[in-house]
XYZ file of C-alpha atoms in Angstrom:
652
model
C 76.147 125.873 104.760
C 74.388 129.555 105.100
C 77.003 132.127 105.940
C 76.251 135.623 106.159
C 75.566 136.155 102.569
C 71.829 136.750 101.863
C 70.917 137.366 98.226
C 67.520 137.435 96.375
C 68.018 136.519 93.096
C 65.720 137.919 90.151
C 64.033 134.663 90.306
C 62.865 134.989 93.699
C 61.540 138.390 93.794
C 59.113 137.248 90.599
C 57.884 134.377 92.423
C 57.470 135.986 95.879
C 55.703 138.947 93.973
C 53.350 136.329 92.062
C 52.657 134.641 94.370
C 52.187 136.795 97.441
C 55.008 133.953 99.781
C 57.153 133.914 101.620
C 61.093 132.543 100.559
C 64.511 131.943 101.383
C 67.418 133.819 99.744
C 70.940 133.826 100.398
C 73.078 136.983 98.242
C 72.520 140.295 99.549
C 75.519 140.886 101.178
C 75.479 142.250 104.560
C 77.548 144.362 107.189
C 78.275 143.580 110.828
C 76.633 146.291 112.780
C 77.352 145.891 116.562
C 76.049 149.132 117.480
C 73.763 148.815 120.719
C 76.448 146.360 122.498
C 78.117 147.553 125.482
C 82.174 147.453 125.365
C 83.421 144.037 126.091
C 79.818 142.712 124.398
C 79.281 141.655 120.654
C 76.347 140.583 118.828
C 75.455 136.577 118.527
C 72.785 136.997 115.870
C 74.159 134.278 113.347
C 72.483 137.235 110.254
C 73.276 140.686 110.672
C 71.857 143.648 109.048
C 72.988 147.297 108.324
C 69.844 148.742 110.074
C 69.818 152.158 111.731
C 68.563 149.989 115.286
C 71.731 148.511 115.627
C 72.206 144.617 116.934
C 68.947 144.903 119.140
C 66.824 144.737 116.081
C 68.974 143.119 113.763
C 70.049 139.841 115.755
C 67.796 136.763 114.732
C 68.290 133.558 113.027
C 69.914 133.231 109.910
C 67.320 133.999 107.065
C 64.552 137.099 106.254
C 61.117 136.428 104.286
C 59.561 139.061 102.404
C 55.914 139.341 103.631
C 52.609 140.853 103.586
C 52.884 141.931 107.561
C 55.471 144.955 107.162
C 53.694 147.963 106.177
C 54.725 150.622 103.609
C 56.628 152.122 106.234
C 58.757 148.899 106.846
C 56.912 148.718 110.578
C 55.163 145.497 111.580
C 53.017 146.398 113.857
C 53.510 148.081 116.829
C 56.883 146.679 116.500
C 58.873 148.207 114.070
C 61.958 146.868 115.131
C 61.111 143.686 113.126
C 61.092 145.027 109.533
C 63.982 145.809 107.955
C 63.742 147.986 104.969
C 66.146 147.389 101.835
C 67.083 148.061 98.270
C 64.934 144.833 97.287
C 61.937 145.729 99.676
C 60.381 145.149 103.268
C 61.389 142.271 105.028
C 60.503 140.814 108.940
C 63.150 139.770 110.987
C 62.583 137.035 113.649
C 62.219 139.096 116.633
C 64.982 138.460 119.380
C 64.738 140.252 123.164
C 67.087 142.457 123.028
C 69.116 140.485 126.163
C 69.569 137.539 123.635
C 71.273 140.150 121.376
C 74.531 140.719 122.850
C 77.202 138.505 124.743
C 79.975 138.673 126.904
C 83.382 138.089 124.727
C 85.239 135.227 126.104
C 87.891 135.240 122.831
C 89.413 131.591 122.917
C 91.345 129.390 120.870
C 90.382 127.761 117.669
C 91.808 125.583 114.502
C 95.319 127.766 113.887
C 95.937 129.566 116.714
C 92.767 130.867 118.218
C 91.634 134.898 118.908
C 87.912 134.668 120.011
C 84.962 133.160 118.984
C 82.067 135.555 117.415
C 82.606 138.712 115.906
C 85.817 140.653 115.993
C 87.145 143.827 115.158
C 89.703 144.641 112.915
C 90.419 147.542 114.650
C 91.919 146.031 117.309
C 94.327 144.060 115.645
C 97.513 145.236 114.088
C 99.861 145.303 111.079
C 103.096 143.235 111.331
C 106.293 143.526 109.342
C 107.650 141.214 106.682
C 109.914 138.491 108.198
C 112.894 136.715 107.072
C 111.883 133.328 105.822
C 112.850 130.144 108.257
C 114.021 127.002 106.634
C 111.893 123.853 107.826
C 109.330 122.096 106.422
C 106.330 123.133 105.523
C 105.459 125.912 103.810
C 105.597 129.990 104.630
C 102.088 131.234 105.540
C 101.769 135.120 105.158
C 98.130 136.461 106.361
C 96.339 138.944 105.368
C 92.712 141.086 106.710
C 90.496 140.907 103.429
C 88.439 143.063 101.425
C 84.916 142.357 102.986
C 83.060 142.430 99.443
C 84.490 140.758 96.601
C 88.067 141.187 95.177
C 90.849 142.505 95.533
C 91.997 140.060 98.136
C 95.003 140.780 100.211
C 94.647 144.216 100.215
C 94.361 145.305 103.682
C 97.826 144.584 105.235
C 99.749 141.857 106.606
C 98.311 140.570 110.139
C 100.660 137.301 110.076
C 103.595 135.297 109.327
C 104.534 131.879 110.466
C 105.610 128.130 109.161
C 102.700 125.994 108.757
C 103.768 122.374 108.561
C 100.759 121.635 106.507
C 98.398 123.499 104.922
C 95.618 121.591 106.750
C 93.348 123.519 108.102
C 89.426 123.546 109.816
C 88.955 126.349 111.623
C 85.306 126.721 111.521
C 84.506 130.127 112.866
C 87.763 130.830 114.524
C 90.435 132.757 113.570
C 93.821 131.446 112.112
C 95.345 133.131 114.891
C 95.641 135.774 117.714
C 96.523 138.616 115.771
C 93.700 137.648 112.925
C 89.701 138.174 112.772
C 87.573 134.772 111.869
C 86.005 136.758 108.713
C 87.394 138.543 106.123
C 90.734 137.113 105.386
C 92.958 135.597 103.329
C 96.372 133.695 103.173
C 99.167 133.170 100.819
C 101.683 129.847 101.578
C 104.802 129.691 99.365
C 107.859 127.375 99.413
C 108.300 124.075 97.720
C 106.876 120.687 97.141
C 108.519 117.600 96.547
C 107.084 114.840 93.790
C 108.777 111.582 94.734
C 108.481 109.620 91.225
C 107.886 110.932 87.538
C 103.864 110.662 86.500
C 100.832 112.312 85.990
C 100.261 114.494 88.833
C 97.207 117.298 89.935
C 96.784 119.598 93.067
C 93.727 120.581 94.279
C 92.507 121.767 97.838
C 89.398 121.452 100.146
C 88.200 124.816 100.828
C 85.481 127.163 102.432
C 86.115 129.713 100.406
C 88.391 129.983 97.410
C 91.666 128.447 96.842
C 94.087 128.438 94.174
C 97.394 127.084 93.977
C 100.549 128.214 91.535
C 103.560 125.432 90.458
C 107.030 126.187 89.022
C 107.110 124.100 86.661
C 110.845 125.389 85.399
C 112.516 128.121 86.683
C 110.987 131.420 86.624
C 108.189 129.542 84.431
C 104.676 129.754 87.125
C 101.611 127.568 85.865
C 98.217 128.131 87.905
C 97.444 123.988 88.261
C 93.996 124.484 90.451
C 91.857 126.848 91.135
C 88.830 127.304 92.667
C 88.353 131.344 93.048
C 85.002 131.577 94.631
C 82.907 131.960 97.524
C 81.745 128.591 98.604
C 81.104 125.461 101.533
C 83.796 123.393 102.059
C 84.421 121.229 98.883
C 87.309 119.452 97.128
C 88.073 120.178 93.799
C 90.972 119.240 91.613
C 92.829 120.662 89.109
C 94.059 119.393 85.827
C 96.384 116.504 85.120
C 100.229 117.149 84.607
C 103.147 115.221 83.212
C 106.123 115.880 85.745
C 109.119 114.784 86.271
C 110.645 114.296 90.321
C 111.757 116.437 92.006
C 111.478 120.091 94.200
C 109.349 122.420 92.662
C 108.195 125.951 93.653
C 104.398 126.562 95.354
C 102.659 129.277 95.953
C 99.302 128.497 97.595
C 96.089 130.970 97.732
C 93.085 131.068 99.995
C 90.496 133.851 100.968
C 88.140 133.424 103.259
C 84.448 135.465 103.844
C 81.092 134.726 105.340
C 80.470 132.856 108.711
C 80.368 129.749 110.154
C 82.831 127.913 108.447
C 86.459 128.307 107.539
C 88.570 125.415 106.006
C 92.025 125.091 103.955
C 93.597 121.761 102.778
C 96.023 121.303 100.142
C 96.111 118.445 98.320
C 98.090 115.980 96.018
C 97.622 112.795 93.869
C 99.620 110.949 91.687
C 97.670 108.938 88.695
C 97.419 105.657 89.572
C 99.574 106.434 93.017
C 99.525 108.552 95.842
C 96.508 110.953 96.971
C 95.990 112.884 100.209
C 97.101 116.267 102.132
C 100.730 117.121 101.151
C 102.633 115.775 104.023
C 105.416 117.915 105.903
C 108.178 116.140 105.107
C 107.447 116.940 100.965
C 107.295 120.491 101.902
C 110.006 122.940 102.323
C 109.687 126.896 103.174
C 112.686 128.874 101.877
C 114.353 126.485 99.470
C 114.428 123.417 97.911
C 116.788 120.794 99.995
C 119.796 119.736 97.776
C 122.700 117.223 97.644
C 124.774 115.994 94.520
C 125.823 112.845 92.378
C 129.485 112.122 92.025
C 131.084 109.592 90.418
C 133.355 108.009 87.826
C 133.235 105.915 84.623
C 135.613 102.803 84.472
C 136.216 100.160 82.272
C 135.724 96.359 83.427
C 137.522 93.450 84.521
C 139.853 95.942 86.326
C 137.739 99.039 87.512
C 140.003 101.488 85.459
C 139.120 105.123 84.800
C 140.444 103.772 81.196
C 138.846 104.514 77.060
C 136.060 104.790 75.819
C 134.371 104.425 79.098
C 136.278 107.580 80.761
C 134.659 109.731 77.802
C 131.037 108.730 78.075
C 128.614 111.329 78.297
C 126.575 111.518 81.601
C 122.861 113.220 82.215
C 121.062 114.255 85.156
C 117.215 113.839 84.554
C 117.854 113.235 80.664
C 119.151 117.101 80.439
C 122.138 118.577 81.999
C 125.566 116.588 80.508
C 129.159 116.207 81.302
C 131.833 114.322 79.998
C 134.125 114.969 83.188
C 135.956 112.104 84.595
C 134.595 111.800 87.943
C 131.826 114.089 87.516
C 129.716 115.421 89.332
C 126.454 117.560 89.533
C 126.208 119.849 92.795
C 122.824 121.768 94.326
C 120.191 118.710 93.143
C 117.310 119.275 94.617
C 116.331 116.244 96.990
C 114.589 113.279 96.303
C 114.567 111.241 92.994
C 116.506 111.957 89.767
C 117.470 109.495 86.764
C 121.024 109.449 86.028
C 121.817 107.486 83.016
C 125.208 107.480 80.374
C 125.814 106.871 76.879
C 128.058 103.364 76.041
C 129.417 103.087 72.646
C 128.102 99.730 70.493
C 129.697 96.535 72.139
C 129.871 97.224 75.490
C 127.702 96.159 78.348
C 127.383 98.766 81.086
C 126.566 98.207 85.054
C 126.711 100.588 87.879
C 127.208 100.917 91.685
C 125.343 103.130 94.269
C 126.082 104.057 97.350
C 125.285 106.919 99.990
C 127.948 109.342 101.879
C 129.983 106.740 101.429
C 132.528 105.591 98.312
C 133.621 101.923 99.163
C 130.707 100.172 96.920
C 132.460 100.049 93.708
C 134.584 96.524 93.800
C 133.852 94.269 91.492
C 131.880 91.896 94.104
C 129.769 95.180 94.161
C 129.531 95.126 90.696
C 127.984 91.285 90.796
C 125.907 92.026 94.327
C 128.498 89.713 96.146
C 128.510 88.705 100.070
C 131.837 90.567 99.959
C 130.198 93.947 99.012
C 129.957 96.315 102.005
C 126.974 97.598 100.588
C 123.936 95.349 99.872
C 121.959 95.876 95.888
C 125.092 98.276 95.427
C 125.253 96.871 91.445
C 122.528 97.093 88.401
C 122.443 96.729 85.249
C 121.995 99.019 82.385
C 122.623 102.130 81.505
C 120.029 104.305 83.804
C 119.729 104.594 87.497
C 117.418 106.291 89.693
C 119.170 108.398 92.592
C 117.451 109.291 95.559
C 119.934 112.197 96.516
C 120.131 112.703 100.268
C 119.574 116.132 101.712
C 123.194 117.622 102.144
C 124.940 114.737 101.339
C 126.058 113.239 98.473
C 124.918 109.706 96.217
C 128.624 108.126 94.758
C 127.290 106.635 91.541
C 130.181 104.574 89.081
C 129.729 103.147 85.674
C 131.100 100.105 84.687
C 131.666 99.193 81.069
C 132.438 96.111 80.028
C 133.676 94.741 76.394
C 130.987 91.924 75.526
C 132.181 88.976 73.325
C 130.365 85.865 71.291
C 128.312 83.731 73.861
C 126.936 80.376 73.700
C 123.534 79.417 75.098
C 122.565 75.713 76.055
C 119.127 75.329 76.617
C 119.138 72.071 77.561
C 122.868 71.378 78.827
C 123.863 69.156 75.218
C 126.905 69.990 74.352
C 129.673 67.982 75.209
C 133.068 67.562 74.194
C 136.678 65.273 75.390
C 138.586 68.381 76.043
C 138.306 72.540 77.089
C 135.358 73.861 75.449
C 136.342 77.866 75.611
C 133.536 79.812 76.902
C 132.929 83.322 76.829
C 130.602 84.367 80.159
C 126.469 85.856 79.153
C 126.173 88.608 80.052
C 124.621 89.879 82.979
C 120.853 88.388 83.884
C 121.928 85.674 81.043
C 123.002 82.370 80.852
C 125.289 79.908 79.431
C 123.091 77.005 80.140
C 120.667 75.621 82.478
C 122.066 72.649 82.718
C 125.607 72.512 81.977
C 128.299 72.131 79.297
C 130.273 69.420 79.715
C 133.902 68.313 78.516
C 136.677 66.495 80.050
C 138.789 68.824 82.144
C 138.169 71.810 83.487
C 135.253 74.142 81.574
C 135.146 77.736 81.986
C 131.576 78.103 83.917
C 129.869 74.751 84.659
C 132.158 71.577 84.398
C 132.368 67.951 85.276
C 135.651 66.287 85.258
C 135.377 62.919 83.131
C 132.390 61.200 81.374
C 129.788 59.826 84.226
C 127.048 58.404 82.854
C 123.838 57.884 84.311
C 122.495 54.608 82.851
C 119.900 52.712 84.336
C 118.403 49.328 82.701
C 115.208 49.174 80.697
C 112.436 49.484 83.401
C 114.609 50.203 86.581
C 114.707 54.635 87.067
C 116.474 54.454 89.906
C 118.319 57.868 88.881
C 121.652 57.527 91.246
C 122.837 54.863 89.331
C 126.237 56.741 88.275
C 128.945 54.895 86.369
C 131.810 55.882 85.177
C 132.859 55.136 81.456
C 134.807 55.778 78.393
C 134.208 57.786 75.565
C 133.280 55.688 72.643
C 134.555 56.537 69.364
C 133.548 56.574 65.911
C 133.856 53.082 65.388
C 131.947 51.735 67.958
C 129.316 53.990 67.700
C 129.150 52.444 63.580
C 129.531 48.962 65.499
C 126.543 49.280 67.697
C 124.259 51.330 65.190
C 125.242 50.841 61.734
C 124.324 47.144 60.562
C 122.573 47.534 57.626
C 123.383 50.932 56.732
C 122.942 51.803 53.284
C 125.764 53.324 51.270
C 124.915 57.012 50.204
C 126.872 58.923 47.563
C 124.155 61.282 46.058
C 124.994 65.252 45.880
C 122.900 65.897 48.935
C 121.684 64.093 51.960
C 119.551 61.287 52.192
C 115.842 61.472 52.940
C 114.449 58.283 53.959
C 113.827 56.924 57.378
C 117.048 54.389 58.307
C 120.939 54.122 58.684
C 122.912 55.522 55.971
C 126.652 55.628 55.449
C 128.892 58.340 53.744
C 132.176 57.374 52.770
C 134.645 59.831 52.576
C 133.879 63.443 53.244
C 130.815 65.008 52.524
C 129.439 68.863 52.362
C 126.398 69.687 52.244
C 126.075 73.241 49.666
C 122.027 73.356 49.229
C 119.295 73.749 51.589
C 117.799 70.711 52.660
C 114.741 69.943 54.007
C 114.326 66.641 55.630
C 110.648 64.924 54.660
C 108.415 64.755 57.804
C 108.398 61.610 59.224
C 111.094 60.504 58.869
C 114.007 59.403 61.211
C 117.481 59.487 59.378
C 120.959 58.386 61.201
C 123.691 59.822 58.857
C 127.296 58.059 59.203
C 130.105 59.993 57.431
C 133.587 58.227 57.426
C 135.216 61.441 57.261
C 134.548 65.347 57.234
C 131.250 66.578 56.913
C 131.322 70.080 55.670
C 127.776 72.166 56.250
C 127.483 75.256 54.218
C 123.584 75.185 53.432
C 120.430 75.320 56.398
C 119.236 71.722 57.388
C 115.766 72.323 58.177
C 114.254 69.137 60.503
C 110.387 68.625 60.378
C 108.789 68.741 63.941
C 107.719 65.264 63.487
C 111.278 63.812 62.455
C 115.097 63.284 63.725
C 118.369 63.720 62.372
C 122.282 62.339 63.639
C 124.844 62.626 61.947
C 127.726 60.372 63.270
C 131.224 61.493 61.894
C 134.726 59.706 61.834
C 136.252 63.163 61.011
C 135.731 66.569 61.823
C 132.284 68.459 61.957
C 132.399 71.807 60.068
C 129.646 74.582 60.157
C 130.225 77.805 57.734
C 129.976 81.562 58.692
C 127.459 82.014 56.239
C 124.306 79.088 55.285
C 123.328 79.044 52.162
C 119.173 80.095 52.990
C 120.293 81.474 56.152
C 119.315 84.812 57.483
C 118.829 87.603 58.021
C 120.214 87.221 61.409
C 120.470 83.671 61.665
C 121.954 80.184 60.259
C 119.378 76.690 61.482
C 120.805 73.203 61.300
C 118.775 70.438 62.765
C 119.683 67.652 64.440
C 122.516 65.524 66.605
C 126.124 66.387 65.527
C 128.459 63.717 66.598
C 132.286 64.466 65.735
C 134.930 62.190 66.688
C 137.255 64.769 65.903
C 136.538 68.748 66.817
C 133.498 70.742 65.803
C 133.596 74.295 64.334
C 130.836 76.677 63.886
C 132.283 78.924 61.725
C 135.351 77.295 60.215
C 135.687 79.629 57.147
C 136.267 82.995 59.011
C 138.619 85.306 57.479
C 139.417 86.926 60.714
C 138.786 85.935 64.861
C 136.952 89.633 64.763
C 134.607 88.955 61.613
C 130.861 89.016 62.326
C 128.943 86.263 61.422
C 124.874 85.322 61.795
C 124.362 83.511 65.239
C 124.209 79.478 64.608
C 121.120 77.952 65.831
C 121.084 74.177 66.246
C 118.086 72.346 66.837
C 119.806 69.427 68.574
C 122.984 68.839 70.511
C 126.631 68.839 69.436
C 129.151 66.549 70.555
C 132.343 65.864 70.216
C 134.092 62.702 71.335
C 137.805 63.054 71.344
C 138.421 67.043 70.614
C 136.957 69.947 71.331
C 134.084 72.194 69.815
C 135.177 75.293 68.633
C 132.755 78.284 69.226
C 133.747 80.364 66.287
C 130.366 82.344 65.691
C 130.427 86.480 66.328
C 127.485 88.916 66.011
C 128.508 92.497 65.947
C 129.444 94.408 68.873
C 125.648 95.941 69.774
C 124.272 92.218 68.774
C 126.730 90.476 71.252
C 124.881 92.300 74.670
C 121.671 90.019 74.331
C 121.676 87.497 71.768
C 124.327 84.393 72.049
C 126.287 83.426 68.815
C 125.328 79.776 68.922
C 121.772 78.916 70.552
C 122.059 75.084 71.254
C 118.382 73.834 71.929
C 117.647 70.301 72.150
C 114.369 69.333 71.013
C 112.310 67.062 73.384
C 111.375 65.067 70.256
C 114.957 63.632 70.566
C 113.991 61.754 73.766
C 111.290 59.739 72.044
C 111.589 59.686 68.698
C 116.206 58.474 68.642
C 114.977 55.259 70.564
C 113.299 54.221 67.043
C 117.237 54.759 65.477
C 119.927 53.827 68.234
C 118.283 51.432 70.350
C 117.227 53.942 73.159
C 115.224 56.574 74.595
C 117.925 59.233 75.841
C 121.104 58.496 73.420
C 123.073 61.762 75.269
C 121.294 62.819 77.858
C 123.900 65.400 79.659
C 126.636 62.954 78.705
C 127.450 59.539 76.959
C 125.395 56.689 78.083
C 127.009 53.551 79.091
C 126.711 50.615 77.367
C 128.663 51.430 74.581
């Protein structure tokens, strides 16, 4: 874009003077001369030179050649008027009549306010005074008249003071407004801008000329993000990447403009990976930065009380300021988004409730998302939560800590037992099982009251077959599965594919590893006593099928570090403990891993297992997991396909 800037660089003065030619240059700078316009004229020569004629011989198009026609005496001719002598030589100027020199002014309007098209006169404009600033948003423009050559900028007083919603601006070659010329200006915005989410964030600007652009990036602490300090076209440039938090932060926005046709000012934004575009309005403040606050209070779960250790938790706003204060709260937070997190001591599980200008959102249906909260997605989970804190209001933000205890986890629904099996609940986003644990009576969490089996005949999967039956016992169980079983009294278990009967109790003190293969039913007419990892082959199955009781201990022997494996079907007709040796109810243990089901016939299983209070948040104490081998390959040792497939099959 040429503006009225015409230099000859070094370079062009060689060639022109080797060569004898004519060429284009734009960087001598020159001076508005309207000298030889009547009053209430002005010049529209787009190039204008600081010649003695005045605008009749200096009005012409908008570049000079050096040539061979102007004489030593800069005269061309019989018509001086088109030579212009300067510093760098003789040059011709397009000629012009002089009645194409001058027009009429007609002022007008303009991008930003308008004042007249063409050339102005500082002259007539005045100074203003320093206003108070206005609270709205956008930012505080303050404008300036401009040194006409070079720097300093914003030298020559203040013209101008308003709110710009945006700094968004084409004015081409009119002024920002009434009280402003459309050349030699400048403009300073300040007030602050708004990042809605934490990232990597630039500025930059499009601009015709320069434009720079200042953040606070703590209090008091300025960093120049962009800048692009020169005379140029309209571009868009960007400045360098920044690591930012959300939030309000101060602005101060730069901008000089010099040299005709073209005048343009956009400020700009982009997030990495997000956002990019003009700062919008509604991110921008002029004064100050739009605040609220977070309030709130810690409690401790099932009953919502401001009770210890949850009352004495620490809580941070944006992972710096604290307070231990019980409700707490932080006033003046600037709009928009802020992380507000807590600390929770080892053991408990923490949740929390949100609402806006409002405090009714803490119940404990709240809590769980219920129908019966008055404020829908009111709950989370965990121990961070990101606030979008309303302009002079307030966000009422609670904790909720709650005491987590040994869980069980059932991932396929087998365990099964004659009377209460005592669960504790997952915690939140976990599960018990996805099928269902199933006892008769009531179970706390899924239940089914009774045995129901679903039995279908060989060949007929019609799957709403449902019949009722009774629990078989230990006995029948040997009745229907153990002819031929072969008596077993060595020191560990037997490893050889068939039925094999224990009498008396049995406990099992050393590792062992079944052979692959190999499909092994295990009677034991009494106790069996585990106190060792049984370690099942993928390609084998394991039952044990006890008259007594079923007894894991607290601590295998070629268990760990965190865990305890035992393999196979556990069939009690008494109860079943998984961690019958514990000193204590409190003592931690290694979580119990069974690769199988367990079941017990006319008791109860006992879910002894506890990991430490951190542990107990995510992992469960006993992970039940029956193998899909089971399915296939128990048909080749009890006579069927599915021998407890969610519950006792019929038959028996």
């Amino acid at each position: 874009m040429p503006k009225n800037k015409i230099r000859l660089t070094r370079f062009f003065i060689i060639v022109a003077a080797l060569a004898g030619l004519a060429f284009l240059g734009r960087g001598v700078t020159t001076t508005e001369v309207q000298a030889g316009c009547a009053s209430g004229y002005h010049c529209v020569g787009r190039t204008v030179w600081d010649h003695p004629n005045g605008c009749k011989s200096n009005c012409g198009q908008s570049y000079q050649r050096l040539t061979v026609s102007c004489n030593s005496n800069c005269s061309f001719g019989g018509d001086a008027e088109r030579c212009v002598k300067t510093s760098y030589g003789c040059y011709e100027q397009p000629y012009q009549a002089s009645t194409n020199c001058c027009a009429k002014d007609s002022g007008g309007g303009g991008g930003g306010g308008g004042g007249g098209g063409g050339s102005c006169n500082w002259s007539t404009k005045t100074t203003v005074t320093p206003g108070a600033c206005v609270q709205a948003s956008g930012l505080f423009g303050h404008y300036y008249r401009d040194n006409p050559v070079g720097e300093p900028r914003f030298d020559g007083g203040l013209y101008m003071e308003r709110n710009d919603a945006q700094v968004n601006f084409d004015w081409s070659s009119t002024p920002p407004g009434t009280n402003l010329c459309n050349d030699n200006y400048s403009a300073n915005w300040t007030g602050y801008v708004n990042l809605p989410s934490e990232g990597n964030w630039r500025f930059g600007a499009t601009s015709d000329d320069g434009f720079a652009v200042d953040l606070e990036t703590s209090p008091g602490n300025w960093v120049r993000v962009f800048s692009d300090w020169s005379e140029h076209s309209a571009r868009t440039r960007w400045g360098f990447w920044f690591n930012l938090p959300p939030g309000w932060y101060g602005i101060r926005a730069w901008f000089f403009q010099h040299g005709l046709p073209k005048s343009e000012a956009r400020l700009r934004y982009e997030k990495q990976g997000g956002i990019s575009g003009i700062i919008p309005s509604a991110n921008l403040r002029t004064c100050s930065a739009p605040v609220g606050s977070v309030q709130g209070s810690k409690v401790l779960m099932p009953d919502n009380t401001p009770a210890s250790p949850a009352s004495g938790q620490s809580v941070f706003l944006d992972g710096g300021s604290e307070t231990t204060s019980n409700p707490y709260a932080f006033n003046s937070v600037s709009t928009g988004n802020h992380t507000i997190s807590v600390s929770a001591p080892a053991g408990y599980m923490v949740q929390s409730t949100l609402c806006y200008n409002r405090t009714d959102c803490h119940t404990t249906a709240c809590v769980n998302n219920d129908a019966g909260c008055p404020v829908a997605g009111a709950g989370a989970n965990g121990s961070s939560r990101t606030v979008d804190v309303p302009s002079g209001g307030y966000a009422d933000l609670n904790w909720h800590y709650t005491l987590t205890n040994p869980w069980i986890q059932a991932l396929g629904g087998d365990i099964f037992a004659n009377h209460l099996v005592g669960l504790r609940t997952a915690p939140t986003g976990l599960f018990n099982a996805r099928w269902g644990i199933f006892g008769r009576g009531s179970v706390t969490g899924n239940s089914q009251e009774g045995w129901i089996a679903q039995y279908y005949p060989e060949r007929n999967f019609d799957l709403t077959q449902n019949t009722p039956v009774k629990a078989p016992d230990y006995d029948t169980l040997f009745k229907r599965f153990g002819g031929g079983a072969v008596t077993y009294s060595g020191p560990t278990l037997p490893n050889s594919s068939g039925a094999w009967v224990v009498s008396g109790n049995k406990t099992v003190n050393g590792v062992f590893n079944q052979a692959a293969g190999t499909n092994i039913l295990v009677f034991v007419d009494g106790n069996l006593t585990i106190n060792a990892e049984i370690r099942t082959p993928v390609n084998g199955t394991l039952a044990f099928i006890v008259s007594g009781n079923i007894n894991f201990s607290k601590d295998f022997a070629g268990g760990g570090p965190s865990d305890d494996f035992a393999g196979g079907i556990y069939i009690a007709e008494g109860r079943i403990n998984t961690a019958y040796d514990k000193s204590a109810p409190d003592e931690v243990t290694r979580q119990l891993v069974v690769e199988g089901a367990l079941i017990s016939l006319k008791d109860t299983i006992s879910l002894d297992r506890n990991l430490d209070d951190a542990d107990n948040n995510t992992p469960p104490a006993e992970k039940i997991d029956l193998s899909g081998k089971y399915y296939v390959l128990l048909k080749s040792v009890l006579g069927r396909p599915k021998f407890f497939y969610r519950e006792v099959p019929a038959g028996f």
